[in-house]
Tab-separated table of C-alpha atoms in Angstrom:
chain	number	residue	atom	x	y	z
A	1	MET	CA	215.013	-43.092	158.893
A	2	SER	CA	213.451	-42.055	162.204
A	3	VAL	CA	211.571	-44.746	164.130
A	4	LEU	CA	209.370	-42.241	165.979
A	5	PHE	CA	206.164	-43.114	164.150
A	6	TYR	CA	204.073	-40.686	166.221
A	7	THR	CA	205.971	-37.704	164.760
A	8	ALA	CA	205.222	-38.685	161.144
A	9	LYS	CA	203.382	-36.189	158.944
A	10	ASP	CA	201.271	-38.736	157.066
A	11	LYS	CA	199.985	-42.273	157.538
A	12	ASP	CA	202.280	-43.913	154.983
A	13	ASP	CA	205.380	-42.552	156.683
A	14	ALA	CA	203.987	-43.552	160.093
A	15	GLY	CA	203.587	-47.179	159.006
A	16	LYS	CA	207.146	-47.354	157.675
A	17	ARG	CA	208.548	-45.857	160.881
A	18	LEU	CA	206.520	-48.273	163.023
A	19	ILE	CA	207.880	-51.310	161.174
A	20	ALA	CA	211.410	-49.863	161.415
A	21	LEU	CA	210.976	-49.560	165.206
A	22	ALA	CA	209.857	-53.201	165.344
A	23	LYS	CA	212.870	-54.325	163.295
A	24	SER	CA	215.259	-52.406	165.562
A	25	ASN	CA	214.021	-54.421	168.562
A	26	GLU	CA	214.205	-57.836	166.886
A	27	SER	CA	217.731	-58.803	167.950
A	28	MET	CA	217.066	-58.156	171.641
A	29	GLN	CA	213.772	-60.021	171.547
A	30	GLU	CA	215.336	-62.975	169.740
A	31	SER	CA	217.803	-63.508	172.589
A	32	ARG	CA	214.908	-63.316	175.066
A	33	ARG	CA	212.962	-65.808	172.953
A	34	LEU	CA	215.787	-68.366	173.105
A	35	LEU	CA	215.979	-68.027	176.881
A	36	ALA	CA	212.189	-68.262	177.213
A	37	ALA	CA	212.109	-71.483	175.165
A	38	LYS	CA	214.835	-72.949	177.410
A	39	TYR	CA	212.997	-71.984	180.611
A	40	ALA	CA	209.661	-73.207	179.273
A	41	SER	CA	211.325	-76.510	178.374
A	42	LEU	CA	212.549	-76.879	181.941
A	43	TYR	CA	209.073	-76.114	183.304
A	44	GLU	CA	207.308	-78.494	180.904
A	45	GLY	CA	209.894	-81.277	180.991
A	46	LEU	CA	209.929	-81.246	177.173
A	47	ASN	CA	212.329	-80.007	174.539
A	48	LEU	CA	210.336	-77.188	172.935
A	49	HIS	CA	211.369	-75.771	169.579
A	50	GLY	CA	208.952	-72.856	169.944
A	51	LEU	CA	206.627	-71.148	172.406
A	52	ALA	CA	203.465	-71.142	170.288
A	53	PRO	CA	201.063	-74.120	170.606
A	54	TYR	CA	202.570	-75.828	167.545
A	55	GLY	CA	206.033	-75.649	169.065
A	56	TYR	CA	205.130	-78.419	171.505
A	57	SER	CA	206.134	-81.977	170.744
A	58	THR	CA	205.538	-85.201	172.660
A	59	ASN	CA	207.625	-87.730	170.740
A	60	VAL	CA	210.539	-89.707	172.196
A	61	ASN	CA	212.992	-86.917	171.389
A	62	ALA	CA	210.993	-84.344	173.323
A	63	TYR	CA	212.739	-84.774	176.677
A	64	PHE	CA	214.747	-81.813	177.772
A	65	ARG	CA	218.369	-81.917	176.598
A	66	GLU	CA	221.517	-80.183	177.716
A	67	ASP	CA	222.861	-77.436	175.437
A	68	GLN	CA	225.523	-79.766	174.032
A	69	GLY	CA	222.875	-82.258	172.970
A	70	GLU	CA	223.251	-84.757	175.806
A	71	GLN	CA	219.909	-86.116	176.939
A	72	ILE	CA	219.051	-85.139	180.489
A	73	PRO	CA	215.450	-86.093	181.294
A	74	ILE	CA	213.653	-84.191	184.015
A	75	ILE	CA	213.703	-86.710	186.858
A	76	ARG	CA	212.279	-84.429	189.520
A	77	ASN	CA	210.669	-81.375	187.997
A	78	ALA	CA	211.432	-78.748	190.641
A	79	PRO	CA	210.718	-75.746	188.346
A	80	HIS	CA	207.148	-76.907	187.718
A	81	SER	CA	206.529	-77.288	191.438
A	82	ILE	CA	208.109	-73.943	192.333
A	83	VAL	CA	206.279	-71.992	189.619
A	84	ASP	CA	202.894	-73.518	190.403
A	85	THR	CA	203.368	-72.840	194.124
A	86	PHE	CA	204.181	-69.219	193.348
A	87	VAL	CA	201.164	-68.870	191.040
A	88	SER	CA	198.786	-70.400	193.585
A	89	LYS	CA	200.002	-67.984	196.264
A	90	ILE	CA	200.080	-64.844	194.150
A	91	ALA	CA	197.209	-65.214	191.722
A	92	ALA	CA	194.813	-67.937	192.776
A	93	LEU	CA	194.100	-67.728	196.487
A	94	GLU	CA	190.473	-66.835	195.899
A	95	THR	CA	188.192	-65.544	193.202
A	96	PRO	CA	187.988	-61.752	193.512
A	97	LYS	CA	184.781	-59.895	192.773
A	98	PRO	CA	184.594	-56.240	191.714
A	99	ALA	CA	182.630	-53.886	193.943
A	100	MET	CA	181.692	-50.190	193.859
A	101	LEU	CA	181.220	-48.627	197.305
A	102	THR	CA	180.059	-45.270	198.659
A	103	THR	CA	180.619	-43.673	202.072
A	104	ARG	CA	177.534	-41.972	203.522
A	105	GLY	CA	176.206	-41.565	200.019
A	106	SER	CA	172.636	-40.718	199.157
A	107	TRP	CA	170.226	-43.263	197.731
A	108	ALA	CA	170.982	-41.943	194.261
A	109	ASP	CA	174.752	-42.304	194.806
A	110	ARG	CA	174.401	-45.856	196.124
A	111	ARG	CA	172.156	-46.735	193.189
A	112	VAL	CA	174.734	-45.395	190.705
A	113	ALA	CA	177.474	-47.367	192.501
A	114	LYS	CA	175.425	-50.556	192.327
A	115	GLN	CA	174.780	-50.062	188.616
A	116	LEU	CA	178.476	-49.511	187.985
A	117	GLU	CA	179.268	-52.633	190.004
A	118	LEU	CA	176.914	-54.713	187.860
A	119	LEU	CA	178.476	-53.272	184.699
A	120	VAL	CA	182.032	-54.075	185.829
A	121	GLU	CA	180.966	-57.508	187.066
A	122	ALA	CA	179.388	-58.323	183.698
A	123	GLU	CA	182.663	-57.424	181.951
A	124	PHE	CA	184.695	-59.334	184.545
A	125	TYR	CA	182.791	-62.581	183.979
A	126	GLU	CA	182.666	-62.219	180.197
A	127	PRO	CA	184.398	-65.276	178.647
A	128	GLN	CA	187.790	-64.374	177.166
A	129	GLY	CA	188.648	-66.937	174.507
A	130	ARG	CA	189.675	-70.198	176.145
A	131	PHE	CA	189.618	-68.554	179.583
A	132	ALA	CA	186.227	-68.472	181.295
A	133	THR	CA	186.896	-65.279	183.258
A	134	LEU	CA	189.388	-62.453	183.441
A	135	GLU	CA	190.757	-64.036	186.614
A	136	GLU	CA	191.678	-67.230	184.733
A	137	LEU	CA	193.264	-65.122	182.004
A	138	TRP	CA	195.338	-63.253	184.589
A	139	ILE	CA	196.362	-66.470	186.383
A	140	HIS	CA	197.688	-67.885	183.132
A	141	ALA	CA	199.553	-64.629	182.470
A	142	VAL	CA	201.221	-64.975	185.876
A	143	ARG	CA	202.162	-68.579	185.030
A	144	ILE	CA	203.805	-67.545	181.743
A	145	ALA	CA	205.741	-64.759	183.450
A	146	ALA	CA	206.884	-66.955	186.337
A	147	ALA	CA	207.911	-69.917	184.180
A	148	ALA	CA	209.316	-68.525	180.935
A	149	THR	CA	209.465	-64.815	180.116
A	150	GLY	CA	209.482	-62.910	183.401
A	151	SER	CA	207.133	-60.314	181.904
A	152	VAL	CA	203.577	-60.500	180.595
A	153	ALA	CA	201.290	-57.804	179.211
A	154	VAL	CA	197.510	-58.094	178.932
A	155	LYS	CA	196.180	-55.902	176.134
A	156	VAL	CA	192.741	-54.348	176.599
A	157	THR	CA	191.270	-53.262	173.272
A	158	ALA	CA	188.228	-53.070	171.023
A	159	TYR	CA	188.766	-53.282	167.265
A	160	GLU	CA	186.754	-51.113	164.890
A	161	ASN	CA	184.669	-53.959	163.451
A	162	GLU	CA	184.507	-55.799	166.770
A	163	PRO	CA	183.157	-53.324	169.341
A	164	LYS	CA	183.357	-55.842	172.189
A	165	VAL	CA	186.218	-55.182	174.606
A	166	SER	CA	188.733	-58.022	174.481
A	167	HIS	CA	191.693	-58.994	176.652
A	168	GLU	CA	194.710	-60.686	175.088
A	169	ILE	CA	197.764	-62.240	176.750
A	170	HIS	CA	201.123	-61.223	175.297
A	171	ASP	CA	204.354	-62.858	176.430
A	172	THR	CA	206.170	-59.601	175.412
A	173	LEU	CA	208.500	-61.499	173.032
A	174	THR	CA	206.979	-59.819	169.975
A	175	MET	CA	206.612	-56.389	171.577
A	176	PHE	CA	208.858	-53.398	170.941
A	177	PHE	CA	209.507	-50.116	172.710
A	178	ASP	CA	211.113	-46.713	172.332
A	179	TYR	CA	214.017	-47.269	174.728
A	180	GLY	CA	215.043	-43.634	174.533
A	181	GLU	CA	212.146	-42.869	176.868
A	182	LEU	CA	213.708	-44.951	179.645
A	183	THR	CA	216.040	-42.026	180.331
A	184	TYR	CA	213.033	-40.198	181.734
A	185	GLY	CA	211.649	-43.186	183.619
A	186	ASP	CA	208.530	-43.538	181.477
A	187	MET	CA	207.287	-45.769	178.673
A	188	LEU	CA	204.777	-43.913	176.518
A	189	THR	CA	205.533	-45.793	173.280
A	190	VAL	CA	204.726	-49.491	173.007
A	191	GLY	CA	204.203	-51.682	169.956
A	192	GLU	CA	203.627	-55.294	169.072
A	193	CYS	CA	203.755	-57.614	166.075
A	194	THR	CA	200.939	-60.188	165.908
A	195	TRP	CA	200.682	-62.966	163.331
A	196	PHE	CA	197.085	-63.204	162.099
A	197	ASP	CA	195.329	-65.626	159.839
A	198	VAL	CA	194.812	-63.603	156.645
A	199	ASP	CA	191.000	-63.732	156.702
A	200	ARG	CA	190.967	-62.813	160.386
A	201	ALA	CA	193.106	-59.720	159.714
A	202	VAL	CA	190.780	-58.773	156.841
A	203	GLU	CA	187.776	-58.999	159.180
A	204	ILE	CA	189.378	-56.584	161.629
A	205	TRP	CA	191.030	-54.010	159.351
A	206	GLY	CA	189.898	-54.597	155.775
A	207	LYS	CA	186.216	-55.384	156.033
A	208	ASN	CA	185.039	-51.984	154.789
A	209	SER	CA	187.953	-51.127	152.529
A	210	ALA	CA	188.991	-52.956	149.378
A	211	LYS	CA	192.334	-51.103	149.427
A	212	ARG	CA	193.213	-52.235	152.948
A	213	GLU	CA	192.074	-55.785	152.221
A	214	ALA	CA	194.375	-55.885	149.194
A	215	MET	CA	197.314	-54.605	151.300
A	216	ILE	CA	196.691	-57.301	153.909
A	217	ARG	CA	196.526	-60.101	151.357
A	218	ARG	CA	199.674	-58.903	149.573
A	219	SER	CA	201.517	-58.848	152.924
A	220	ALA	CA	200.819	-62.530	153.647
A	221	ARG	CA	203.886	-64.763	153.947
A	222	LYS	CA	205.206	-67.856	155.636
A	223	PRO	CA	205.041	-67.440	159.423
A	224	PRO	CA	207.835	-68.355	161.859
A	225	ASP	CA	208.198	-72.065	162.574
A	226	GLU	CA	206.415	-71.947	165.913
A	227	PHE	CA	203.269	-70.489	164.312
A	228	ARG	CA	203.063	-72.997	161.490
A	229	GLN	CA	200.254	-75.513	161.666
A	230	PRO	CA	201.081	-79.178	161.052
A	231	ALA	CA	200.493	-79.989	157.379
A	232	SER	CA	200.816	-83.498	155.959
A	233	SER	CA	201.070	-82.055	152.454
A	234	GLY	CA	204.200	-80.141	153.394
A	235	GLN	CA	202.552	-76.819	152.548
A	236	VAL	CA	202.453	-74.001	155.085
A	237	THR	CA	199.418	-71.764	155.491
A	238	ASP	CA	200.309	-68.112	154.902
A	239	MET	CA	199.765	-65.618	157.718
A	240	VAL	CA	200.158	-61.863	157.895
A	241	PRO	CA	202.196	-59.939	160.513
A	242	VAL	CA	200.306	-56.869	161.706
A	243	PHE	CA	202.363	-54.184	163.468
A	244	GLU	CA	200.512	-52.021	165.998
A	245	GLY	CA	201.953	-49.100	167.921
A	246	TRP	CA	200.635	-46.743	170.585
A	247	ARG	CA	201.979	-43.417	171.754
A	248	GLY	CA	200.401	-42.064	174.949
A	249	LYS	CA	198.937	-38.589	175.225
A	250	THR	CA	201.269	-35.959	176.741
A	251	GLY	CA	199.598	-32.877	178.201
A	252	GLU	CA	197.309	-31.358	175.598
A	253	LYS	CA	199.092	-33.121	172.772
A	254	PRO	CA	197.146	-36.201	171.639
A	255	GLY	CA	198.819	-39.565	171.331
A	256	LYS	CA	198.897	-41.692	168.186
A	257	TYR	CA	197.814	-45.195	167.198
A	258	CYS	CA	199.174	-46.872	164.084
A	259	ALA	CA	198.520	-50.283	162.528
A	260	ALA	CA	200.549	-51.363	159.518
A	261	VAL	CA	201.504	-54.313	157.330
A	262	ASP	CA	204.429	-54.669	154.944
A	263	GLU	CA	202.409	-53.199	152.071
A	264	GLY	CA	201.208	-50.067	153.864
A	265	THR	CA	199.415	-48.437	156.778
A	266	LEU	CA	196.020	-49.807	157.807
A	267	GLU	CA	195.092	-47.259	160.456
A	268	TRP	CA	196.520	-43.948	161.679
A	269	ARG	CA	194.594	-41.857	164.199
A	270	ASP	CA	194.798	-39.912	167.448
A	271	TYR	CA	195.010	-41.840	170.701
A	272	ASP	CA	193.377	-40.043	173.637
A	273	TYR	CA	194.831	-41.921	176.593
A	274	ALA	CA	197.954	-41.268	178.643
A	275	ARG	CA	199.266	-44.832	178.437
A	276	PRO	CA	199.185	-47.652	175.875
A	277	PRO	CA	196.396	-50.203	176.574
A	278	PHE	CA	198.482	-52.783	178.432
A	279	VAL	CA	198.434	-54.088	181.999
A	280	TRP	CA	201.904	-55.334	182.979
A	281	PHE	CA	202.989	-58.097	185.319
A	282	VAL	CA	206.728	-58.506	185.992
A	283	ILE	CA	208.222	-61.165	188.288
A	284	ASP	CA	211.735	-59.830	188.966
A	285	PRO	CA	212.221	-56.374	187.389
A	286	HIS	CA	215.418	-55.408	185.589
A	287	LEU	CA	217.283	-52.347	186.785
A	288	TYR	CA	216.147	-50.559	183.620
A	289	GLY	CA	213.040	-50.986	181.503
A	290	VAL	CA	209.727	-52.746	181.830
A	291	LEU	CA	210.999	-56.317	181.429
A	292	GLY	CA	212.210	-58.798	184.034
A	293	HIS	CA	213.491	-62.271	184.898
A	294	CYS	CA	211.277	-65.280	185.564
A	295	ILE	CA	211.592	-67.572	188.583
A	296	THR	CA	213.059	-70.352	186.435
A	297	HIS	CA	215.963	-68.067	185.504
A	298	HIS	CA	217.318	-68.239	189.060
A	299	ILE	CA	217.144	-72.033	189.409
A	300	TYR	CA	217.963	-73.118	185.851
A	301	GLU	CA	221.673	-73.855	186.338
A	302	SER	CA	221.092	-75.646	189.651
A	303	VAL	CA	218.349	-77.894	188.276
A	304	ARG	CA	220.290	-78.594	185.085
A	305	ARG	CA	223.318	-79.646	187.142
A	306	ASP	CA	221.205	-81.902	189.362
A	307	ASN	CA	219.671	-83.550	186.319
A	308	LEU	CA	223.112	-84.033	184.756
A	309	ILE	CA	224.436	-85.779	187.885
A	310	LYS	CA	221.408	-88.065	188.048
A	311	SER	CA	221.719	-88.809	184.349
A	312	LYS	CA	225.390	-89.810	184.765
A	313	ILE	CA	224.501	-92.085	187.681
A	314	ASP	CA	221.698	-93.720	185.708
A	315	ARG	CA	224.035	-94.287	182.766
A	316	GLY	CA	226.678	-95.825	185.027
A	317	VAL	CA	224.143	-98.167	186.618
A	318	SER	CA	222.803	-99.217	183.212
A	319	LYS	CA	226.307	-100.135	181.972
A	320	ALA	CA	227.426	-102.003	185.097
A	321	ILE	CA	228.137	-105.746	184.760
A	322	ARG	CA	225.212	-107.651	186.233
A	323	ASN	CA	224.546	-111.269	187.258
A	324	THR	CA	228.306	-111.942	187.689
A	325	SER	CA	229.941	-113.003	190.962
A	326	PHE	CA	233.693	-113.046	191.748
A	327	VAL	CA	235.092	-115.480	194.384
A	328	ASP	CA	238.501	-116.713	195.541
A	329	LYS	CA	238.555	-120.388	194.572
A	330	ALA	CA	241.420	-121.110	197.007
A	331	LYS	CA	239.043	-120.510	199.888
A	332	LEU	CA	236.403	-122.900	198.636
A	333	VAL	CA	236.103	-126.320	200.280
A	334	ASP	CA	235.563	-127.941	196.887
A	335	PRO	CA	236.873	-125.802	193.980
A	336	ASN	CA	234.993	-127.990	191.502
């Protein structure tokens, strides 16, 4: 089956093709996810079993370990220092402020520019979830890219039942692409898989449609380990994976937007913009594609080797015989 969802003739076929495109990218993203967890562990000084908030652990077994299972605690966390220095230089030197300017404009032009500036400024300082401003959101995106994934995308969108424009950080590990387009040096097709709480997904896509709400609820299943909330009862709260895909407009031909779950297509409509709604930040670009390496990638082996040497020295010191002295009794004045 074709994975070009934007060429589908009907919405049901489009949803199936979109999910097929996501599945075709899973193996590549899984290898990136394992590397990202390793690099994030080095940055945090913890052994992370996942990159979502619930993947963090602070018990005695949480210190970073070598691949073979040998404990190598982070004695001097160079990656954390290097990444934070990079972030402070690149993203946090000062708080920028949007401005609209005119050159020799009339009073009316300057007034329009000032009104636009106030509009953009209001959006800029609008709280974005746990980030107070868009600048804080962007700084954290830079930190994720520099420390773990090498690539971060900030999605700018407004859902149908939530008209407010929102900005969401994506570490790109659940995103998928049409890699055939790389031959032409462009990336018009981008998609992502986001795990939603079931009721939250219903609020966005199924609020005004009993059919779509039923599809969402039937698509609920156990989420990946890193998205599972701690539960003393041993039960795991079901979540629903929502697949979204965008195809940019080409010439006079409109683009396409598709949102789907396992049980069917939630939304299928024209998309009137030339590019998908993502702003990209890449630390060290690959030769091909939109992804890249993080800073930690280049220092991982060196830091791991340093930590291994220090760990061996510490172990040797801890096992050395202490409080014991050796003397030649023949050289003593009184051997007794």
